[in-house]
Structure formats: C-alpha cells, structure tokens
Amino acid sequence: SWVLGYRNVIKYLVPLSNKRILDYGCGTGKFSRFLRGRGAKVIGVDVAERMIDLAKNHDSKDVQYFTVKSGELDFIESFSLDYAVCNFVLCTLPSEAEIVKVLKEVNRVLRRDGLLVILNVNVEKCTGKEFISLKVDNVNNLTSGQEIGITLKSKKPLRVIDYFWSQEDYADMLAEANFKIYATQEPIATDKDHEWIDEDQCSPLLIIVAKK
C-alpha cells in the first residue's frame, strides 16, 4: 500500500506545504500524519469513533480529527480546502447513493480546481490475484455493488468485505457530484527491492484523481 499506493497518491498533491487537506476515512490517522510531516494542514475524519480516538491518542499535533456521519462535513466551510484524499473508503460503501453523497460533500468543501485523490483496491483487474499485502477472491462476472472478499495479510490475516464498483461506475458517480476525472493510475511494481508476487504483472491498486 505504501510503495505502490500512498507514494503515488502524494505525487498528485503538489505543492503540499501549507495546503489544507481533508483525509476522508482517516482511520487511525497514519496517512494524516504522513501528510502533516510534509507540511500540510490536515483534517482527518472517520465514521468510526474508535478510530478517531486511536488517532488522537497516537499523535494529534497539528492534525484536526473528527468523528462524522457518512457524507456529512457541516463543520467545514465551503471552498476552504485545497485537496482531499479518500484511501480505501469508497470501496467499503454498499450503494451508489451513499458514495455520491460523500463525493458531493467533498466537492462542496474543496476550493475551485481543488483535487480529490481516490485510492482503492483494483478489484476490476485483480480478482484471484495475490499480492504482498492482500489477496482478492476469485470472482467471475463482476456486477456493480457486488460484495468482494479480500484477505489483508498480517501476523493475523484479516478478511474484509468490499464492494465492487467499476471505473465506469466511479466516473459516473464523480460526474454526478460535479467532478471531472483528471487522471487515473494503476501502479505496477518495477523495483527489485521487494519480493513481489503478482504486483509486477497486475496492479493491486487503482488511483483516480478528480478535479472540481
């Protein structure tokens, strides 16, 4: 996730120093702190109060953390943020209506020409594939909104359920929320520093960059 995902996400957030960034679905705040360490002014939000508590307890210096309801950012002024990131969040939402609600609210708080960077598991291209950090169930004939099992590798492997939305689906939802797609990327591993499995043949991640 860090080598192929977050390092590529950060490339679109330029310049970063002193920019105001929303980390939507920040979890325990790891990426929020990463952005802060590069000079950004970060607001981290999550629907899980426990995750926000962990983020605050870990290190909340110069990062504002808030528990929110899905797609509700009423405490943030319209047109007040430069960038927004949404890492492994939209793929956890089970309906297009909820995703569009989130996207519209993110659009509202972004400045004109502000960028939204979305990072998801690349389910459309990698069902049945295995990677260093995850393995995606093998599923034929994917349909929009379909549940997809993903095993996250760690000392104690964790199985999670995501929802499949195609790139076309995301394009339609972004358009409904008044975003235009600026770039897409499916990072492939090219270095020899890691013991890649399928990462050098198929990208486990999909990055979508949208402009307001």
GROMACS .gro file of C-alpha atoms in nm:
model
  212
    1SER     CA    1   0.000   0.000   0.000
    2TRP     CA    2   0.280   0.244   0.082
    3VAL     CA    3   0.515   0.166  -0.206
    4LEU     CA    4   0.258   0.141  -0.485
    5GLY     CA    5  -0.027   0.335  -0.328
    6TYR     CA    6   0.046   0.625  -0.096
    7ARG     CA    7   0.371   0.725  -0.266
    8ASN     CA    8   0.178   0.766  -0.590
    9VAL     CA    9  -0.112   0.945  -0.421
   10ILE     CA   10   0.126   1.205  -0.282
   11LYS     CA   11   0.254   1.285  -0.633
   12TYR     CA   12  -0.078   1.448  -0.715
   13LEU     CA   13  -0.076   1.666  -0.402
   14VAL     CA   14   0.177   1.919  -0.525
   15PRO     CA   15   0.260   2.160  -0.380
   16LEU     CA   16   0.183   2.018  -0.036
   17SER     CA   17   0.339   2.256   0.218
   18ASN     CA   18   0.079   2.473   0.395
   19LYS     CA   19  -0.204   2.328   0.187
   20ARG     CA   20  -0.528   2.235   0.363
   21ILE     CA   21  -0.614   1.869   0.308
   22LEU     CA   22  -0.909   1.651   0.404
   23ASP     CA   23  -0.827   1.288   0.482
   24TYR     CA   24  -1.173   1.135   0.447
   25GLY     CA   25  -1.184   0.797   0.622
   26CYS     CA   26  -0.857   0.858   0.803
   27GLY     CA   27  -0.879   0.555   1.035
   28THR     CA   28  -0.604   0.573   1.297
   29GLY     CA   29  -0.451   0.875   1.121
   30LYS     CA   30  -0.141   0.717   0.970
   31PHE     CA   31  -0.174   0.893   0.635
   32SER     CA   32  -0.288   1.215   0.803
   33ARG     CA   33   0.039   1.219   0.999
   34PHE     CA   34   0.231   1.139   0.680
   35LEU     CA   35   0.076   1.449   0.514
   36ARG     CA   36   0.141   1.662   0.821
   37GLY     CA   37   0.504   1.557   0.816
   38ARG     CA   38   0.529   1.714   0.471
   39GLY     CA   39   0.392   2.046   0.582
   40ALA     CA   40   0.020   2.006   0.511
   41LYS     CA   41  -0.259   2.129   0.735
   42VAL     CA   42  -0.475   1.820   0.776
   43ILE     CA   43  -0.832   1.749   0.880
   44GLY     CA   44  -0.888   1.376   0.939
   45VAL     CA   45  -1.243   1.241   0.959
   46ASP     CA   46  -1.388   0.895   1.006
   47VAL     CA   47  -1.727   0.744   1.080
   48ALA     CA   48  -1.573   0.516   1.345
   49GLU     CA   49  -1.535   0.695   1.677
   50ARG     CA   50  -1.289   0.430   1.797
   51MET     CA   51  -1.057   0.501   1.504
   52ILE     CA   52  -1.063   0.874   1.576
   53ASP     CA   53  -0.990   0.807   1.944
   54LEU     CA   54  -0.689   0.597   1.844
   55ALA     CA   55  -0.571   0.871   1.604
   56LYS     CA   56  -0.597   1.136   1.876
   57ASN     CA   57  -0.424   0.921   2.133
   58HIS     CA   58  -0.139   0.832   1.896
   59ASP     CA   59  -0.039   1.182   1.792
   60SER     CA   60  -0.277   1.465   1.713
   61LYS     CA   61  -0.030   1.753   1.697
   62ASP     CA   62  -0.125   1.986   1.413
   63VAL     CA   63  -0.395   1.746   1.285
   64GLN     CA   64  -0.765   1.805   1.347
   65TYR     CA   65  -0.960   1.481   1.393
   66PHE     CA   66  -1.339   1.449   1.387
   67THR     CA   67  -1.593   1.168   1.401
   68VAL     CA   68  -1.855   1.223   1.130
   69LYS     CA   69  -2.163   1.066   0.983
   70SER     CA   70  -2.116   0.939   0.629
   71GLY     CA   71  -2.108   1.228   0.384
   72GLU     CA   72  -2.161   1.498   0.648
   73LEU     CA   73  -1.894   1.766   0.682
   74ASP     CA   74  -2.110   2.056   0.804
   75PHE     CA   75  -1.833   2.192   1.029
   76ILE     CA   76  -1.604   2.257   0.728
   77GLU     CA   77  -1.661   2.577   0.529
   78SER     CA   78  -1.740   2.554   0.160
   79PHE     CA   79  -1.447   2.621  -0.078
   80SER     CA   80  -1.196   2.606   0.211
   81LEU     CA   81  -0.972   2.307   0.131
   82ASP     CA   82  -0.709   2.255  -0.138
   83TYR     CA   83  -0.708   1.875  -0.160
   84ALA     CA   84  -0.898   1.572  -0.037
   85VAL     CA   85  -0.785   1.210  -0.020
   86CYS     CA   86  -1.006   0.906   0.018
   87ASN     CA   87  -0.798   0.593   0.074
   88PHE     CA   88  -0.971   0.254   0.072
   89VAL     CA   89  -1.303   0.410   0.175
   90LEU     CA   90  -1.543   0.437  -0.120
   91CYS     CA   91  -1.495   0.066  -0.192
   92THR     CA   92  -1.643  -0.009   0.152
   93LEU     CA   93  -1.971   0.170   0.075
   94PRO     CA   94  -2.257  -0.055  -0.043
   95SER     CA   95  -2.460   0.192  -0.250
   96GLU     CA   96  -2.404   0.443  -0.527
   97ALA     CA   97  -2.629   0.690  -0.345
   98GLU     CA   98  -2.403   0.692  -0.040
   99ILE     CA   99  -2.088   0.729  -0.249
  100VAL     CA  100  -2.238   1.022  -0.441
  101LYS     CA  101  -2.342   1.183  -0.112
  102VAL     CA  102  -1.982   1.163   0.010
  103LEU     CA  103  -1.845   1.294  -0.319
  104LYS     CA  104  -2.085   1.589  -0.326
  105GLU     CA  105  -1.991   1.692   0.026
  106VAL     CA  106  -1.619   1.663  -0.055
  107ASN     CA  107  -1.681   1.873  -0.365
  108ARG     CA  108  -1.851   2.140  -0.153
  109VAL     CA  109  -1.555   2.189   0.082
  110LEU     CA  110  -1.291   2.199  -0.195
  111ARG     CA  111  -1.172   2.521  -0.350
  112ARG     CA  112  -1.232   2.577  -0.719
  113ASP     CA  113  -0.992   2.349  -0.911
  114GLY     CA  114  -0.931   2.151  -0.592
  115LEU     CA  115  -0.826   1.788  -0.634
  116LEU     CA  116  -0.970   1.470  -0.490
  117VAL     CA  117  -0.747   1.161  -0.494
  118ILE     CA  118  -0.917   0.823  -0.450
  119LEU     CA  119  -0.718   0.507  -0.374
  120ASN     CA  120  -0.890   0.168  -0.394
  121VAL     CA  121  -0.808  -0.198  -0.438
  122ASN     CA  122  -0.812  -0.263  -0.814
  123VAL     CA  123  -1.075  -0.536  -0.795
  124GLU     CA  124  -1.172  -0.498  -1.161
  125LYS     CA  125  -0.828  -0.618  -1.274
  126CYS     CA  126  -0.705  -0.844  -0.994
  127THR     CA  127  -0.968  -1.091  -0.878
  128GLY     CA  128  -0.796  -1.416  -0.784
  129LYS     CA  129  -0.455  -1.243  -0.770
  130GLU     CA  130  -0.223  -1.248  -0.473
  131PHE     CA  131  -0.002  -0.964  -0.356
  132ILE     CA  132   0.238  -0.899  -0.071
  133SER     CA  133  -0.023  -0.721   0.138
  134LEU     CA  134  -0.351  -0.872   0.021
  135LYS     CA  135  -0.532  -1.140  -0.176
  136VAL     CA  136  -0.854  -1.082  -0.367
  137ASP     CA  137  -1.116  -1.357  -0.401
  138ASN     CA  138  -1.153  -1.501  -0.749
  139VAL     CA  139  -1.487  -1.380  -0.885
  140ASN     CA  140  -1.623  -1.417  -1.236
  141ASN     CA  141  -1.875  -1.181  -1.396
  142LEU     CA  142  -1.841  -0.889  -1.158
  143THR     CA  143  -2.150  -0.672  -1.117
  144SER     CA  144  -2.180  -0.324  -0.969
  145GLY     CA  145  -2.229  -0.329  -0.593
  146GLN     CA  146  -2.123  -0.693  -0.560
  147GLU     CA  147  -1.958  -0.798  -0.235
  148ILE     CA  148  -1.592  -0.894  -0.274
  149GLY     CA  149  -1.386  -1.078  -0.014
  150ILE     CA  150  -1.032  -0.950   0.043
  151THR     CA  151  -0.776  -1.102   0.278
  152LEU     CA  152  -0.538  -0.848   0.430
  153LYS     CA  153  -0.209  -1.014   0.514
  154SER     CA  154  -0.052  -0.961   0.854
  155LYS     CA  155   0.055  -1.172   1.150
  156LYS     CA  156  -0.314  -1.238   1.196
  157PRO     CA  157  -0.471  -1.224   0.846
  158LEU     CA  158  -0.790  -1.018   0.836
  159ARG     CA  159  -1.072  -1.088   0.594
  160VAL     CA  160  -1.281  -0.789   0.491
  161ILE     CA  161  -1.572  -0.734   0.255
  162ASP     CA  162  -1.557  -0.455  -0.002
  163TYR     CA  163  -1.800  -0.364  -0.279
  164PHE     CA  164  -1.713  -0.370  -0.645
  165TRP     CA  165  -1.758  -0.052  -0.846
  166SER     CA  166  -1.603  -0.031  -1.192
  167GLN     CA  167  -1.400   0.261  -1.322
  168GLU     CA  168  -1.703   0.350  -1.533
  169ASP     CA  169  -1.920   0.348  -1.220
  170TYR     CA  170  -1.678   0.582  -1.044
  171ALA     CA  171  -1.668   0.809  -1.349
  172ASP     CA  172  -2.048   0.835  -1.346
  173MET     CA  173  -2.063   0.898  -0.971
  174LEU     CA  174  -1.791   1.162  -0.988
  175ALA     CA  175  -1.972   1.335  -1.274
  176GLU     CA  176  -2.295   1.336  -1.071
  177ALA     CA  177  -2.101   1.508  -0.791
  178ASN     CA  178  -1.965   1.768  -1.038
  179PHE     CA  179  -1.612   1.632  -1.058
  180LYS     CA  180  -1.411   1.575  -1.374
  181ILE     CA  181  -1.158   1.293  -1.389
  182TYR     CA  182  -0.810   1.442  -1.415
  183ALA     CA  183  -0.602   1.121  -1.416
  184THR     CA  184  -0.612   0.750  -1.339
  185GLN     CA  185  -0.324   0.524  -1.247
  186GLU     CA  186  -0.277   0.151  -1.189
  187PRO     CA  187   0.074   0.130  -1.038
  188ILE     CA  188   0.285  -0.170  -1.141
  189ALA     CA  189   0.589  -0.278  -0.939
  190THR     CA  190   0.915  -0.224  -1.127
  191ASP     CA  191   1.174  -0.222  -0.850
  192LYS     CA  192   1.368  -0.522  -0.720
  193ASP     CA  193   1.362  -0.415  -0.356
  194HIS     CA  194   1.060  -0.626  -0.262
  195GLU     CA  195   0.961  -0.988  -0.314
  196TRP     CA  196   0.664  -0.907  -0.534
  197ILE     CA  197   0.409  -1.176  -0.611
  198ASP     CA  198   0.166  -1.053  -0.881
  199GLU     CA  199   0.238  -0.680  -0.840
  200ASP     CA  200   0.475  -0.674  -1.138
  201GLN     CA  201   0.209  -0.822  -1.365
  202CYS     CA  202  -0.114  -0.672  -1.234
  203SER     CA  203  -0.167  -0.359  -1.029
  204PRO     CA  204  -0.337  -0.429  -0.696
  205LEU     CA  205  -0.439  -0.063  -0.670
  206LEU     CA  206  -0.641   0.190  -0.861
  207ILE     CA  207  -0.588   0.564  -0.821
  208ILE     CA  208  -0.847   0.807  -0.954
  209VAL     CA  209  -0.775   1.179  -0.947
  210ALA     CA  210  -1.071   1.413  -0.992
  211LYS     CA  211  -1.080   1.792  -1.024
  212LYS     CA  212  -1.361   2.014  -0.902
   0.00000   0.00000   0.00000
